[in-house]
XYZ file of C-alpha atoms in Angstrom:
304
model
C 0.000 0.000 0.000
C 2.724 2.491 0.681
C 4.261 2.227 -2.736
C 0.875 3.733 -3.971
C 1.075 6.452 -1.384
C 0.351 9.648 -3.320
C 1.779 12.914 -2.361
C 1.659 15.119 -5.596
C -2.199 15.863 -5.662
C -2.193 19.624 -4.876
C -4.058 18.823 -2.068
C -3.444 19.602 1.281
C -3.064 17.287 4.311
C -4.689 18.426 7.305
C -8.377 17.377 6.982
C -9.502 20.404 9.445
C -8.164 22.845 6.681
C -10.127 21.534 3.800
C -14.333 21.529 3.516
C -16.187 19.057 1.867
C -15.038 17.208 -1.821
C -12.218 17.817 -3.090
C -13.777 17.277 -6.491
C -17.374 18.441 -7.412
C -19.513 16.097 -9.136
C -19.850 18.152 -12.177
C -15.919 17.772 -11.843
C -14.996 21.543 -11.161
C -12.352 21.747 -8.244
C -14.365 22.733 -4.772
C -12.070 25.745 -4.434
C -12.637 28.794 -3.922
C -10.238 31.744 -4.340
C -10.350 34.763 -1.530
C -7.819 37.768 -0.683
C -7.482 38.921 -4.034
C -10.016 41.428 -5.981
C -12.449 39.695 -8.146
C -10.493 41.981 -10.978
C -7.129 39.867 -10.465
C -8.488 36.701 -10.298
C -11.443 36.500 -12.402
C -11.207 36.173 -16.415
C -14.020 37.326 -18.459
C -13.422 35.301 -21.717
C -12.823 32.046 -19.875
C -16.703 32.690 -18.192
C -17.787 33.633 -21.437
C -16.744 30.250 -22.702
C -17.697 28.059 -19.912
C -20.783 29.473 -18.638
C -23.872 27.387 -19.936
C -26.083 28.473 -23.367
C -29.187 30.246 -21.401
C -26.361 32.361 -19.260
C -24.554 33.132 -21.825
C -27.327 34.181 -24.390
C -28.816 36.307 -21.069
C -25.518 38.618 -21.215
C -25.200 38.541 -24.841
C -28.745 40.346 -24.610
C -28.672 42.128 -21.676
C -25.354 43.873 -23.088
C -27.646 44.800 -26.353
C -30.093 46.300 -24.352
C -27.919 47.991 -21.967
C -25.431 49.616 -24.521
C -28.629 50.628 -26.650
C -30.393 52.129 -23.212
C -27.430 54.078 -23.082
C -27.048 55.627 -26.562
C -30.721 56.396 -26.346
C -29.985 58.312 -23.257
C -27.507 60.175 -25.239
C -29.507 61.149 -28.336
C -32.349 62.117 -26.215
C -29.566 64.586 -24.273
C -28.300 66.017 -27.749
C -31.710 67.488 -28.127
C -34.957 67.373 -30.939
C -32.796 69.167 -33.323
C -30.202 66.553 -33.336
C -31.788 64.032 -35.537
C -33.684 64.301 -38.472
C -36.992 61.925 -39.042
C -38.034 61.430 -35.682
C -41.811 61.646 -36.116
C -42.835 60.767 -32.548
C -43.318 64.131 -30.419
C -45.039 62.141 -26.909
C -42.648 61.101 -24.659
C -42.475 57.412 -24.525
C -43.026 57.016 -28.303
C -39.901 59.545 -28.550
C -37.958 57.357 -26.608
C -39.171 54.461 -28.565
C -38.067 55.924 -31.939
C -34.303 56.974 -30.378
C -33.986 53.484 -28.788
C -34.636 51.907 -32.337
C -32.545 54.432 -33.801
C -29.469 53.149 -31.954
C -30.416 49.288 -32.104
C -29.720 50.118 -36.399
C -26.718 52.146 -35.593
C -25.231 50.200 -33.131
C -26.191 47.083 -35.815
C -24.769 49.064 -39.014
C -28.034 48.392 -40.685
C -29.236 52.027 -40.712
C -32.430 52.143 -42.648
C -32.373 55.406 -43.317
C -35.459 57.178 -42.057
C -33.600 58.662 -39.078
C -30.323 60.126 -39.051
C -28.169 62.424 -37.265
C -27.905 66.250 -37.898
C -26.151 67.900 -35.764
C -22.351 67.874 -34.170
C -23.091 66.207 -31.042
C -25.898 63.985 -32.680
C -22.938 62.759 -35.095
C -20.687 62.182 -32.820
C -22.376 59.957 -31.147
C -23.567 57.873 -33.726
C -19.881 57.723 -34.740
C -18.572 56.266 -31.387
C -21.859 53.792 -31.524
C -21.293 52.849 -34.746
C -17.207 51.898 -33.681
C -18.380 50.440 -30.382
C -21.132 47.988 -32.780
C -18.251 46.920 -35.341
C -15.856 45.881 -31.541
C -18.955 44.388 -29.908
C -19.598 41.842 -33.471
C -15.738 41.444 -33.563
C -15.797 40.175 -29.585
C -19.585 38.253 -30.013
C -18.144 36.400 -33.141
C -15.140 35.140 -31.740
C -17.005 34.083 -28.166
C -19.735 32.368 -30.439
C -16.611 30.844 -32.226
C -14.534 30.028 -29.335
C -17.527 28.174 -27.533
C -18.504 26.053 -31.085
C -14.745 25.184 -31.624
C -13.689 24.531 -27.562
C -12.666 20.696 -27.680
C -15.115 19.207 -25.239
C -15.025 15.967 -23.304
C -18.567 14.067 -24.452
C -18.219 12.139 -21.012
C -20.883 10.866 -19.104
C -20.037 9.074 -15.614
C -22.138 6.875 -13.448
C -23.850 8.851 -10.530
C -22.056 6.317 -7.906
C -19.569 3.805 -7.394
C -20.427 0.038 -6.406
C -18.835 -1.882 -4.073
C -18.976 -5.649 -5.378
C -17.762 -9.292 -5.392
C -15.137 -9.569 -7.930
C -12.989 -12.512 -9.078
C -12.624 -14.011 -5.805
C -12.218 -10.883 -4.251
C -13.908 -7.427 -3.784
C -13.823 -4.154 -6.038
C -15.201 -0.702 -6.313
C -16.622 0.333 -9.928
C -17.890 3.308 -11.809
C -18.503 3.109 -15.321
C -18.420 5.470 -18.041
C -19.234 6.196 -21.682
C -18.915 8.755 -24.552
C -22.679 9.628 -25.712
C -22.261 11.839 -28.598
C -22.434 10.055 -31.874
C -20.064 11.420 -34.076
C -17.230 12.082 -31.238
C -14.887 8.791 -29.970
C -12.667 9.082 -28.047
C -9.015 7.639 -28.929
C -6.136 6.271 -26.540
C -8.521 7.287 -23.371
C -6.307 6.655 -20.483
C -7.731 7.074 -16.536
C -6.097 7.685 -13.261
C -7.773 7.319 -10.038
C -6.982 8.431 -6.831
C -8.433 8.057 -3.377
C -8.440 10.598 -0.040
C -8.539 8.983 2.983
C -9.171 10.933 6.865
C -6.734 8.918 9.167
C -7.051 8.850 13.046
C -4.676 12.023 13.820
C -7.650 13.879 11.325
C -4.945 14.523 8.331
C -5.662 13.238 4.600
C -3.755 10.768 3.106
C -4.070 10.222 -0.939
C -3.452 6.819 -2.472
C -3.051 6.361 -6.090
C -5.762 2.786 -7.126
C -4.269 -0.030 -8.788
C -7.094 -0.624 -11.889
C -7.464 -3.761 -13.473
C -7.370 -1.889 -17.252
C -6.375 2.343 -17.334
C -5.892 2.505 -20.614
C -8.590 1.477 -24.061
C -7.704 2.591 -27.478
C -10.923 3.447 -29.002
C -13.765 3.985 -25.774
C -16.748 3.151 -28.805
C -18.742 1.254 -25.976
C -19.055 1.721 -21.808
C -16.402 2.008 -19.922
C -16.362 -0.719 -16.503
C -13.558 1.167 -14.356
C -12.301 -1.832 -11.851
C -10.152 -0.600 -8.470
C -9.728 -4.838 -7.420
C -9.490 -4.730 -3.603
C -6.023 -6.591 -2.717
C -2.589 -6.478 -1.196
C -1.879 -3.152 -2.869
C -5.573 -1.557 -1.983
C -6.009 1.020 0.896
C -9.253 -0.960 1.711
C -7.529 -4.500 1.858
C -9.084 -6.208 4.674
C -11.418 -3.548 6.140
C -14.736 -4.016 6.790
C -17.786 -1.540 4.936
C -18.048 0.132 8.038
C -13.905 0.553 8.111
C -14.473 2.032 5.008
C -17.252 3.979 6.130
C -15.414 5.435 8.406
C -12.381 6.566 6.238
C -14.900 8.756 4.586
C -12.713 8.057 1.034
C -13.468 10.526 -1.939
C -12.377 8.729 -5.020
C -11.603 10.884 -7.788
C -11.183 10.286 -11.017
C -8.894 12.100 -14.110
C -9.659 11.031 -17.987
C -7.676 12.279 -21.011
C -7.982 11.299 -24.501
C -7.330 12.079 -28.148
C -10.942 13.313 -29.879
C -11.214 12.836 -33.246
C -13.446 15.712 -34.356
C -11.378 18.462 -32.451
C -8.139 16.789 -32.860
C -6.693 17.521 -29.709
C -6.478 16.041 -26.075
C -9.942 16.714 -24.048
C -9.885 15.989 -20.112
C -13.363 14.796 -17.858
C -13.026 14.460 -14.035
C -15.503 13.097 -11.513
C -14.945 12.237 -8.085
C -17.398 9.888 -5.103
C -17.331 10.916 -1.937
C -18.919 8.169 0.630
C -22.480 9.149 0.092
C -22.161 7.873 -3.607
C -21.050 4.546 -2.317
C -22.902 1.371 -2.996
C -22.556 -1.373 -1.211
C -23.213 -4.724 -2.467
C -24.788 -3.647 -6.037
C -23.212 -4.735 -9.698
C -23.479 -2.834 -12.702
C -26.375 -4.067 -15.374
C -24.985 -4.386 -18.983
C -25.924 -1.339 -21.489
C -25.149 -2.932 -24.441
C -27.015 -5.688 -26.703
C -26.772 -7.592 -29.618
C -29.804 -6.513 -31.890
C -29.616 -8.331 -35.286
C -26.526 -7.303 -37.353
C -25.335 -4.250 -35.110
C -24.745 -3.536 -31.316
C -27.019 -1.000 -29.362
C -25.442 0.669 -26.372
C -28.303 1.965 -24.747
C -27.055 5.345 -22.430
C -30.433 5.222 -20.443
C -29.091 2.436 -18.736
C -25.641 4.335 -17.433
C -26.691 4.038 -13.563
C -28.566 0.812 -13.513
C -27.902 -1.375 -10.802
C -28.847 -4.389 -9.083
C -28.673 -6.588 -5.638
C -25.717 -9.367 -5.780
């Protein structure tokens, strides 16, 4: 067991200075960052990127709105004489007409009807107008950046079973690539484990699997940590276990085919994903001249 002893994980030791997982189950890191402005040690194009499609089509629009709010604020202050066409003398249909107004000069479209006359009036269009062609420029590439962002198309089983095995016991999660036209080349998988030991400090062990390396992962994906001489759970009972409170995380890399390049997926189980005495249920069937892998059945378990 000691040769597996793992003391590289970034991780500290004392378990009274860490909270919770180490690894959330959406595999982000349960970290989070403090004595520094939000200015230093936040990046705006890396949120833009990983923040999900509703979120990010929320700011995209609430930017539009904001930066044409603005501009129509600024018309209005340059005064009735400063543009030409506005047909709308009430107040809220005014304001209606200027907001427009900037939504086709912020756009470049500019229809025509409306346009600026004087200085002030033209000035501001003109700084719109530069502002729209940056605000495309920056929207394209984040729409670009998101499409083209090699992904990991990784789905992992919700929990881990703890199961006969050859004679012996072993833990198991299972995983699988869902999307069609994305597999996953030379996938390789290292698992770790975090133990609390009686003087309350962590200790990480690297698992011994039965296979950590596939070269093409076209079906599911068994993960097997065989309990033996080399296991930090050799010869301890489930409650033993239990009370170790172990968080098994796990790190994936492979080669994807459609992005050509190296995408990563990460998962971890703390004790409360844990099942004791269940197996895994197969997901894939012969079905006349082809095999169907059927994803539905990902997290379906049974009694030994």
């Amino acid at each position: 067991m000691k040769e597996n002893l793992n003391q590289d994980t970034g991780f500290g030791e004392k378990s009274t200075d860490m909270g919770g997982r180490m690894v959330n189950k959406d595999g982000s890191f349960n970290i989070k960052r403090k004595g520094i402005s939000v200015k230093d040690r936040a990046s705006g194009y890396q949120s833009m990127l990983t923040m999900s499609r509703p979120r990010f089509l929320a700011t995209i629009f609430l930017f539009y709105f904001l930066m044409n709010c603005f501009f129509t604020a600024l018309y209005w202050l340059a005064g009735p004489s400063g543009l030409e066409g506005v047909q709308k003398v009430e107040f809220w249909d005014r304001i209606k007409e200027l907001f427009f107004f900037s939504t086709q000069t912020l756009t470049t479209v500019g229809y025509g009807r409306i346009n600026p006359i004087s200085e002030a009036a033209n000035w501001i269009a003109a700084v719109e107008s530069l502002i729209g062609f940056l605000s495309l420029a920056i929207a394209t590439g984040l729409l670009y950046g998101r499409f083209s962002r090699p992904r990991a198309f990784i789905r992992f089983s919700d929990f881990l079973v703890y199961t006969h095995y050859k004679g012996t016991k072993a833990l198991m999660f299972r995983l699988v690539c869902y999307k069609d036209d994305h597999l996953l080349m030379n996938a390789e998988i290292k698992v770790n484990v975090r133990i609390v030991t009686n003087d309350h400090s962590y200790r990480f062990f690297n698992l011994k699997l039965e296979r950590s390396r596939v070269d093409s992962l076209v079906l599911n994906w068994t993960v097997v940590h065989p309990i033996d001489e080399e296991s930090p759970f050799y010869g301890l009972s489930q409650k033993e276990i239990v009370n170790l409170q172990p968080e098994i995380s796990a790190y994936l890399t492979g080669f994807d085919e459609v992005y050509s390049s190296i995408v990563v997926a990460r998962i971890s189980y703390a004790i409360q994903d844990f099942k004791f005495g269940f197996k895994f249920l197969p997901m894939y069937f012969s079905k006349s001249m082809r095999t169907d892998l059927d994803l539905s059945k990902l997290n379906l378990i049974d009694q030994e």
